Amino acid sequence: MIPSALQPDARPNPLGLAIEALTPAWQTYICHACGYLYDEALGDPDSGLPPGTRFADIPDDWACPLCGVTKSDFSPYTAPSPEHVRRPLSQPSAPQGLARRGDAGIVIVGAGKAGWQLAETLRQHDADLPITLVSACAGDRYDKPLLSVALARHLPPEGLVKESGPDAARRLNLRLLPHTHAVRICAETQQLRTTRGNLRYRQLVLAHGAEAALPAGLAPGLCWRINHLAAYQRLRQALGESPRDVLVLGAGLIGCELANDLALGGHRVRLLDTASEPLARWQTQAAGAQLLAAWQGLPITFEGGQTVASVTRSAASGRYHVHTAGGQHHEVDQVVVAAGLHTPGRLARSAGLQWRDGIAVDPATLATSQPGIHALGDCITVEGAASRYIEPIARQVSTLAAALLGQAAMPYEARPALVRVKTSSLPLTLH
């Protein structure tokens, strides 16, 4: 049966003959900033666009549900067809599985957006390239920006997974090692030591990202740090269905988004920061003042100039007691820390990689200071500067894939970022 959207439309022509005109097939459009795909057949119900909404009919003020860019930042997208996947140039006629026998291939550490997008791009260009993906978590694919807007959009935690790790691994014909920690790199023997044994590599790619920082003196077991899906799912489970008192420490980009989302989800939020207003990094753009005005009707209390000295938990009530350096005391149900990110340096140090507040890479190829080792995403710095946003990842993947596949160089260019603050009470675009 032909879907309703493709039903023939019989119209008489001047000669009295029937002409069957099919409604155009559904199209897909890609966001150039973050890679989000808008499928006309599926629409974007969370943004008020029901299934079947044509891209041309979307209002101009619609924003990408992941990164917040406008409709003008999208273009038509066509998935690569199988015939566009080339065989390795060195052995074009070798059967799959035999062409690279003995080749340790490419090992990618990290199954976040950077790791999976690199694997996807490599596979589009080479059907037989051995790829191993090492992931400290399950390796499921999901859109990380949704973690700070899921409550407002009524998205269940379990529904955030777009594709399970095993399913993605089968689709891309790669080896996934989930719940596996990378421990040490032996650059001399080209081996990666993991909690599941040693892996040989021809090329190693570090895409393990950055970790959520924890202020000195705070115990990690008493504070939530939401930097991946598993932690977010556990937080949602701990919050339950009833309104809770939540203290969010840190009023930067992530802290403000989480505070906004928790409040819209019915929770009472106390937001603390050492600065005098939220989003202090963008004080010259009056971002904090605008946000505080937009929060007037929400259960959010902001207190600036505050440093948390200690967090303890009552054995009797199970509630948390937060004491500030200024002598204030807050009793809450949960404590969430959003105090920035830092790059773990253990793997980089084990290989002797050059370090500049992150893994230093060459922008021409994203190569590190050790031959055969590359890096991309949140864990790298280019000329000492990190860029921990989604937009650069796609361009970094293009640079790195070209280098790994021996194609013409596509140097990565660090650009000033447009920051999209996904506080639905007042979405902001900051420079």
Short mmCIF file of C-alpha atoms in Angstrom, two decimals:
data_model
loop_
_atom_site.label_atom_id
_atom_site.label_comp_id
_atom_site.label_asym_id
_atom_site.label_seq_id
_atom_site.Cartn_x
_atom_site.Cartn_y
_atom_site.Cartn_z
CA MET A 1 0.00 0.00 0.00
CA ILE A 2 1.30 3.46 -0.86
CA PRO A 3 1.72 5.72 2.19
CA SER A 4 -0.85 8.50 2.33
CA ALA A 5 1.83 11.11 1.69
CA LEU A 6 2.67 9.39 -1.60
CA GLN A 7 -0.83 8.62 -2.88
CA PRO A 8 -1.21 9.32 -6.61
CA ASP A 9 -3.14 12.43 -7.46
CA ALA A 10 -5.16 11.80 -10.63
CA ARG A 11 -5.80 15.05 -12.46
CA PRO A 12 -7.34 15.40 -15.95
CA ASN A 13 -5.18 17.04 -18.56
CA PRO A 14 -6.50 18.93 -21.58
CA LEU A 15 -6.62 15.68 -23.59
CA GLY A 16 -8.75 13.96 -20.95
CA LEU A 17 -5.97 11.59 -19.88
CA ALA A 18 -5.18 10.92 -16.21
CA ILE A 19 -1.83 12.11 -14.94
CA GLU A 20 -0.50 10.53 -11.75
CA ALA A 21 1.50 13.03 -9.71
CA LEU A 22 3.15 11.78 -6.56
CA THR A 23 3.64 14.01 -3.57
CA PRO A 24 7.40 14.62 -3.18
CA ALA A 25 9.17 12.11 -0.99
CA TRP A 26 10.05 13.08 2.56
CA GLN A 27 13.32 14.96 2.83
CA THR A 28 15.95 15.10 5.57
CA TYR A 29 17.89 18.23 6.51
CA ILE A 30 21.11 18.46 8.54
CA CYS A 31 22.15 21.12 11.03
CA HIS A 32 25.61 22.40 10.09
CA ALA A 33 26.34 23.35 13.69
CA CYS A 34 25.71 20.06 15.52
CA GLY A 35 24.73 17.42 12.94
CA TYR A 36 21.10 17.08 14.07
CA LEU A 37 18.93 15.55 11.32
CA TYR A 38 15.43 16.90 10.75
CA ASP A 39 13.29 14.24 9.06
CA GLU A 40 10.11 15.65 7.53
CA ALA A 41 8.35 12.33 8.05
CA LEU A 42 9.07 12.39 11.80
CA GLY A 43 8.81 16.15 12.39
CA ASP A 44 9.85 17.60 15.75
CA PRO A 45 6.84 17.12 18.04
CA ASP A 46 8.72 18.49 21.06
CA SER A 47 8.99 21.83 19.23
CA GLY A 48 5.40 21.77 18.00
CA LEU A 49 6.13 20.30 14.55
CA PRO A 50 3.97 17.19 14.02
CA PRO A 51 5.13 14.32 11.78
CA GLY A 52 4.81 15.25 8.14
CA THR A 53 5.80 18.90 8.58
CA ARG A 54 7.70 19.98 5.48
CA PHE A 55 10.91 21.87 6.12
CA ALA A 56 9.64 24.72 3.95
CA ASP A 57 6.62 25.09 6.25
CA ILE A 58 8.68 25.43 9.45
CA PRO A 59 8.50 28.97 10.89
CA ASP A 60 11.68 30.99 10.46
CA ASP A 61 12.02 31.44 14.23
CA TRP A 62 12.21 27.65 14.81
CA ALA A 63 15.48 26.58 16.45
CA CYS A 64 17.50 23.38 16.25
CA PRO A 65 16.34 21.29 19.25
CA LEU A 66 19.94 20.37 20.07
CA CYS A 67 22.10 23.45 19.65
CA GLY A 68 19.58 26.27 19.07
CA VAL A 69 20.72 27.54 15.66
CA THR A 70 18.10 28.79 13.22
CA LYS A 71 16.45 27.19 10.24
CA SER A 72 18.91 28.96 7.93
CA ASP A 73 21.73 26.79 9.34
CA PHE A 74 20.18 23.62 7.83
CA SER A 75 20.62 22.16 4.35
CA PRO A 76 19.31 19.03 2.57
CA TYR A 77 20.98 15.80 3.63
CA THR A 78 21.32 12.50 1.80
CA ALA A 79 22.77 9.49 3.59
CA PRO A 80 25.68 7.86 1.76
CA SER A 81 24.52 4.89 -0.30
CA PRO A 82 26.41 1.57 -0.20
CA GLU A 83 27.90 2.08 -3.65
CA HIS A 84 29.62 5.20 -2.39
CA VAL A 85 31.63 3.23 0.17
CA ARG A 86 34.97 2.51 -1.44
CA ARG A 87 37.23 -0.46 -0.95
CA PRO A 88 40.77 0.15 0.31
CA LEU A 89 42.89 1.53 -2.50
CA SER A 90 45.79 -0.79 -1.63
CA GLN A 91 43.82 -4.01 -2.25
CA PRO A 92 40.65 -3.14 -4.15
CA SER A 93 39.67 -6.73 -4.99
CA ALA A 94 40.40 -8.43 -1.67
CA PRO A 95 37.38 -10.03 0.07
CA GLN A 96 36.11 -8.30 3.17
CA GLY A 97 37.90 -9.56 6.26
CA LEU A 98 40.97 -10.67 4.28
CA ALA A 99 42.12 -7.30 2.97
CA ARG A 100 43.34 -6.19 6.39
CA ARG A 101 44.33 -9.49 7.99
CA GLY A 102 47.00 -8.68 10.56
CA ASP A 103 46.21 -4.96 10.48
CA ALA A 104 45.60 -3.66 14.00
CA GLY A 105 43.64 -0.82 12.41
CA ILE A 106 42.32 2.21 14.23
CA VAL A 107 41.47 2.17 17.93
CA ILE A 108 39.24 4.99 19.18
CA VAL A 109 39.02 5.70 22.92
CA GLY A 110 35.65 7.26 23.73
CA ALA A 111 32.13 6.57 22.50
CA GLY A 112 30.72 10.07 22.73
CA LYS A 113 29.72 12.18 19.76
CA ALA A 114 33.32 12.65 18.62
CA GLY A 115 34.21 8.96 18.74
CA TRP A 116 31.08 7.70 17.03
CA GLN A 117 31.08 10.43 14.37
CA LEU A 118 34.69 9.63 13.49
CA ALA A 119 33.88 5.91 13.24
CA GLU A 120 30.88 6.67 11.04
CA THR A 121 32.94 8.87 8.70
CA LEU A 122 35.78 6.35 8.43
CA ARG A 123 33.34 3.58 7.59
CA GLN A 124 31.66 5.66 4.89
CA HIS A 125 35.02 5.90 3.14
CA ASP A 126 36.42 2.42 3.80
CA ALA A 127 34.31 -0.71 4.09
CA ASP A 128 37.06 -2.97 5.46
CA LEU A 129 39.06 -0.72 7.75
CA PRO A 130 39.43 -2.44 11.17
CA ILE A 131 37.95 -0.13 13.80
CA THR A 132 37.80 -0.76 17.54
CA LEU A 133 35.87 1.56 19.84
CA VAL A 134 36.75 1.49 23.55
CA SER A 135 34.06 2.92 25.83
CA ALA A 136 34.02 3.36 29.60
CA CYS A 137 30.19 3.31 29.41
CA ALA A 138 27.71 1.22 27.43
CA GLY A 139 28.56 3.09 24.25
CA ASP A 140 24.94 4.02 23.47
CA ARG A 141 24.44 6.89 21.04
CA TYR A 142 22.49 9.87 22.34
CA ASP A 143 22.40 13.65 22.00
CA LYS A 144 24.22 15.02 25.03
CA PRO A 145 22.67 18.53 24.84
CA LEU A 146 19.28 16.95 25.61
CA LEU A 147 20.42 16.12 29.16
CA SER A 148 19.81 19.71 30.24
CA VAL A 149 16.39 20.11 28.57
CA ALA A 150 14.82 16.65 28.92
CA LEU A 151 12.50 17.46 31.83
CA ALA A 152 10.99 20.51 30.14
CA ARG A 153 10.42 18.45 27.00
CA HIS A 154 8.92 15.56 28.98
CA LEU A 155 11.55 13.15 27.65
CA PRO A 156 11.93 9.98 29.74
CA PRO A 157 15.58 9.15 30.56
CA GLU A 158 15.37 5.78 28.85
CA GLY A 159 14.04 7.44 25.70
CA LEU A 160 17.16 9.54 25.15
CA VAL A 161 19.10 6.70 23.53
CA LYS A 162 18.96 7.01 19.74
CA GLU A 163 20.81 3.77 19.03
CA SER A 164 22.27 1.20 21.39
CA GLY A 165 26.00 0.67 21.31
CA PRO A 166 25.77 -2.95 20.06
CA ASP A 167 23.32 -1.93 17.31
CA ALA A 168 25.59 0.88 16.15
CA ALA A 169 28.59 -1.45 16.21
CA ARG A 170 26.79 -4.00 14.03
CA ARG A 171 25.61 -1.34 11.61
CA LEU A 172 29.12 0.06 11.21
CA ASN A 173 30.83 -3.34 11.32
CA LEU A 174 33.22 -2.35 14.09
CA ARG A 175 34.35 -3.87 17.38
CA LEU A 176 32.86 -2.18 20.46
CA LEU A 177 34.38 -2.79 23.90
CA PRO A 178 31.78 -1.35 26.33
CA HIS A 179 32.43 -0.77 30.04
CA THR A 180 36.15 -0.89 29.28
CA HIS A 181 38.60 1.65 30.69
CA ALA A 182 41.76 2.69 28.88
CA VAL A 183 44.58 2.54 31.42
CA ARG A 184 47.88 3.19 29.66
CA ILE A 185 49.41 3.78 26.23
CA CYS A 186 52.68 2.13 25.26
CA ALA A 187 53.70 4.26 22.29
CA GLU A 188 56.85 2.19 21.62
CA THR A 189 54.95 -1.06 21.06
CA GLN A 190 51.75 0.64 19.79
CA GLN A 191 49.54 -0.98 22.39
CA LEU A 192 46.70 0.32 24.53
CA ARG A 193 46.33 -1.30 27.91
CA THR A 194 42.69 -1.61 29.00
CA THR A 195 40.78 -3.26 31.82
CA ARG A 196 40.03 -6.05 29.33
CA GLY A 197 43.59 -6.62 28.17
CA ASN A 198 46.00 -5.08 25.68
CA LEU A 199 44.97 -3.81 22.24
CA ARG A 200 47.36 -3.33 19.34
CA TYR A 201 46.78 -0.30 17.14
CA ARG A 202 48.14 1.13 13.92
CA GLN A 203 46.56 4.49 14.68
CA LEU A 204 45.19 5.50 18.08
CA VAL A 205 42.59 8.24 18.49
CA LEU A 206 41.83 9.77 21.88
CA ALA A 207 38.25 11.05 22.01
CA HIS A 208 37.56 10.49 25.71
CA GLY A 209 36.34 14.04 26.30
CA ALA A 210 36.60 16.02 29.51
CA GLU A 211 35.33 15.32 33.03
CA ALA A 212 33.06 17.43 35.21
CA ALA A 213 35.19 19.24 37.77
CA LEU A 214 34.55 18.95 41.51
CA PRO A 215 35.51 21.84 43.82
CA ALA A 216 38.11 21.04 46.45
CA GLY A 217 36.77 19.59 49.67
CA LEU A 218 33.54 18.12 48.21
CA ALA A 219 33.06 14.36 48.26
CA PRO A 220 32.15 12.92 44.84
CA GLY A 221 29.71 10.47 46.41
CA LEU A 222 27.57 13.33 47.75
CA CYS A 223 27.28 15.42 44.58
CA TRP A 224 25.85 14.73 41.15
CA ARG A 225 27.95 15.69 38.12
CA ILE A 226 25.93 15.40 34.94
CA ASN A 227 28.36 14.84 32.09
CA HIS A 228 26.99 11.64 30.57
CA LEU A 229 23.74 9.75 30.15
CA ALA A 230 24.22 7.17 32.91
CA ALA A 231 24.70 9.85 35.58
CA TYR A 232 21.66 11.76 34.31
CA GLN A 233 19.50 8.63 34.40
CA ARG A 234 20.52 7.97 38.00
CA LEU A 235 19.75 11.56 38.98
CA ARG A 236 16.27 11.36 37.45
CA GLN A 237 15.66 8.13 39.34
CA ALA A 238 16.81 9.74 42.61
CA LEU A 239 14.53 12.74 42.07
CA GLY A 240 11.49 10.54 41.54
CA GLU A 241 8.13 12.00 40.62
CA SER A 242 7.60 14.40 43.54
CA PRO A 243 8.94 17.98 43.75
CA ARG A 244 12.36 18.10 45.39
CA ASP A 245 14.70 20.72 46.80
CA VAL A 246 17.78 20.76 44.58
CA LEU A 247 20.92 22.85 45.05
CA VAL A 248 22.90 23.51 41.86
CA LEU A 249 26.47 24.67 42.41
CA GLY A 250 27.75 26.66 39.44
CA ALA A 251 25.77 29.16 37.35
CA GLY A 252 27.63 28.84 34.08
CA LEU A 253 26.17 27.47 30.86
CA ILE A 254 25.36 23.95 32.11
CA GLY A 255 24.36 25.02 35.62
CA CYS A 256 21.84 27.54 34.29
CA GLU A 257 20.40 25.07 31.79
CA LEU A 258 20.00 22.39 34.48
CA ALA A 259 18.48 24.84 36.97
CA ASN A 260 16.00 26.03 34.35
CA ASP A 261 15.06 22.47 33.38
CA LEU A 262 14.72 21.21 36.95
CA ALA A 263 12.47 24.16 37.82
CA LEU A 264 10.27 23.54 34.78
CA GLY A 265 10.11 19.92 35.91
CA GLY A 266 8.51 21.04 39.16
CA HIS A 267 11.52 21.08 41.48
CA ARG A 268 12.62 23.90 43.77
CA VAL A 269 16.11 25.05 42.80
CA ARG A 270 18.74 27.04 44.70
CA LEU A 271 21.52 28.13 42.34
CA LEU A 272 24.85 29.18 43.89
CA ASP A 273 27.90 30.70 42.26
CA THR A 274 31.04 32.55 43.29
CA ALA A 275 30.17 35.29 40.76
CA SER A 276 27.58 37.97 41.44
CA GLU A 277 25.22 36.85 38.66
CA PRO A 278 24.59 33.85 36.39
CA LEU A 279 26.51 33.47 33.12
CA ALA A 280 29.16 35.84 34.46
CA ARG A 281 31.44 35.04 31.53
CA TRP A 282 29.02 37.00 29.34
CA GLN A 283 28.43 39.89 31.73
CA THR A 284 29.12 42.46 29.00
CA GLN A 285 26.13 41.04 27.08
CA ALA A 286 23.90 41.30 30.17
CA ALA A 287 23.15 37.59 29.89
CA GLY A 288 22.75 37.03 33.63
CA ALA A 289 20.42 39.98 34.17
CA GLN A 290 18.21 38.85 31.29
CA LEU A 291 18.05 35.31 32.64
CA LEU A 292 17.20 36.39 36.18
CA ALA A 293 14.35 38.50 34.81
CA ALA A 294 13.03 35.53 32.82
CA TRP A 295 13.17 33.33 35.94
CA GLN A 296 10.87 35.57 37.98
CA GLY A 297 7.99 33.12 37.76
CA LEU A 298 10.03 29.96 38.35
CA PRO A 299 11.05 28.35 41.67
CA ILE A 300 14.71 29.33 41.22
CA THR A 301 16.63 31.23 43.88
CA PHE A 302 20.02 32.55 42.78
CA GLU A 303 22.69 33.51 45.31
CA GLY A 304 25.95 35.01 44.07
CA GLY A 305 29.26 35.41 45.86
CA GLN A 306 28.91 31.99 47.47
CA THR A 307 31.58 29.32 47.95
CA VAL A 308 30.52 25.92 49.24
CA ALA A 309 32.72 24.74 52.09
CA SER A 310 31.21 21.31 52.77
CA VAL A 311 28.42 18.90 51.90
CA THR A 312 27.26 16.24 54.36
CA ARG A 313 24.33 13.84 54.44
CA SER A 314 22.03 13.19 57.36
CA ALA A 315 21.77 9.50 58.18
CA ALA A 316 18.34 10.08 59.71
CA SER A 317 16.60 12.03 56.94
CA GLY A 318 18.80 11.23 53.96
CA ARG A 319 18.87 14.94 53.08
CA TYR A 320 22.02 16.88 52.31
CA HIS A 321 23.41 19.77 54.37
CA VAL A 322 25.36 22.35 52.37
CA HIS A 323 27.50 24.86 54.28
CA THR A 324 29.01 27.90 52.57
CA ALA A 325 32.23 29.70 53.46
CA GLY A 326 30.08 32.68 54.47
CA GLY A 327 28.25 30.71 57.14
CA GLN A 328 25.01 29.90 55.29
CA HIS A 329 23.35 26.51 55.63
CA HIS A 330 20.99 24.86 53.14
CA GLU A 331 19.19 21.54 53.56
CA VAL A 332 18.23 19.92 50.24
CA ASP A 333 17.28 16.60 48.69
CA GLN A 334 19.98 16.56 46.00
CA VAL A 335 23.17 18.48 45.17
CA VAL A 336 24.26 18.97 41.55
CA VAL A 337 27.70 20.39 40.75
CA ALA A 338 28.23 22.19 37.44
CA ALA A 339 31.61 23.78 38.10
CA GLY A 340 33.17 23.42 34.67
CA LEU A 341 35.24 20.72 32.98
CA HIS A 342 38.78 19.49 33.16
CA THR A 343 40.64 17.09 30.87
CA PRO A 344 41.95 13.88 32.49
CA GLY A 345 45.65 13.59 31.75
CA ARG A 346 46.50 10.01 32.72
CA LEU A 347 46.53 8.54 29.20
CA ALA A 348 48.34 11.53 27.73
CA ARG A 349 51.05 11.35 30.40
CA SER A 350 51.52 7.60 29.91
CA ALA A 351 52.37 8.22 26.24
CA GLY A 352 54.41 11.35 26.88
CA LEU A 353 52.06 13.54 24.84
CA GLN A 354 52.58 17.28 24.80
CA TRP A 355 50.10 18.92 27.19
CA ARG A 356 48.75 22.47 27.12
CA ASP A 357 45.72 22.44 29.43
CA GLY A 358 44.65 19.47 27.32
CA ILE A 359 46.19 17.24 24.65
CA ALA A 360 48.07 19.53 22.27
CA VAL A 361 47.36 18.71 18.63
CA ASP A 362 48.49 19.95 15.23
CA PRO A 363 45.50 21.74 13.63
CA ALA A 364 46.53 20.47 10.19
CA THR A 365 45.98 16.80 11.09
CA LEU A 366 44.96 16.69 14.79
CA ALA A 367 48.10 14.62 15.39
CA THR A 368 49.63 14.66 18.86
CA SER A 369 53.35 14.88 19.61
CA GLN A 370 53.64 11.07 19.34
CA PRO A 371 53.53 9.38 15.91
CA GLY A 372 50.43 7.27 15.37
CA ILE A 373 48.37 9.03 18.05
CA HIS A 374 45.67 11.61 17.28
CA ALA A 375 42.99 13.27 19.38
CA LEU A 376 39.79 15.30 18.95
CA GLY A 377 36.85 16.70 20.87
CA ASP A 378 36.76 18.06 24.41
CA CYS A 379 40.13 16.58 25.39
CA ILE A 380 42.24 18.61 22.93
CA THR A 381 43.64 22.10 22.79
CA VAL A 382 44.74 23.96 19.68
CA GLU A 383 47.46 26.48 20.46
CA GLY A 384 46.53 26.13 24.13
CA ALA A 385 42.81 26.81 23.67
CA ALA A 386 40.04 24.25 24.24
CA SER A 387 36.67 24.41 22.50
CA ARG A 388 34.14 22.33 24.39
CA TYR A 389 31.11 22.77 22.17
CA ILE A 390 29.40 20.58 19.62
CA GLU A 391 29.97 22.67 16.50
CA PRO A 392 33.74 22.05 16.13
CA ILE A 393 33.42 18.25 16.29
CA ALA A 394 32.18 17.78 12.72
CA ARG A 395 35.03 19.88 11.35
CA GLN A 396 37.56 18.06 13.52
CA VAL A 397 36.25 14.73 12.25
CA SER A 398 36.76 15.87 8.64
CA THR A 399 40.34 16.90 9.42
CA LEU A 400 41.17 13.68 11.24
CA ALA A 401 39.47 11.32 8.78
CA ALA A 402 41.41 12.87 5.91
CA ALA A 403 44.67 12.38 7.81
CA LEU A 404 43.91 8.77 8.81
CA LEU A 405 42.77 7.78 5.32
CA GLY A 406 45.66 9.46 3.52
CA GLN A 407 43.42 11.94 1.72
CA ALA A 408 44.13 15.57 0.88
CA ALA A 409 44.69 17.60 4.04
CA MET A 410 41.70 19.43 5.53
CA PRO A 411 43.24 21.59 8.29
CA TYR A 412 41.06 22.38 11.29
CA GLU A 413 40.46 26.05 11.98
CA ALA A 414 39.58 27.12 15.52
CA ARG A 415 36.80 29.70 15.35
CA PRO A 416 35.11 31.90 17.94
CA ALA A 417 32.07 29.99 19.13
CA LEU A 418 28.47 31.11 19.15
CA VAL A 419 27.15 29.71 22.42
CA ARG A 420 23.50 28.63 22.52
CA VAL A 421 22.08 28.70 26.05
CA LYS A 422 19.15 26.27 26.04
CA THR A 423 17.24 27.88 28.90
CA SER A 424 13.75 27.59 27.46
CA SER A 425 12.51 30.43 29.70
CA LEU A 426 14.84 32.68 27.70
CA PRO A 427 17.01 31.00 25.03
CA LEU A 428 20.18 33.03 24.46
CA THR A 429 22.80 33.20 21.74
CA LEU A 430 26.06 34.54 23.15
CA HIS A 431 29.36 35.46 21.53
#
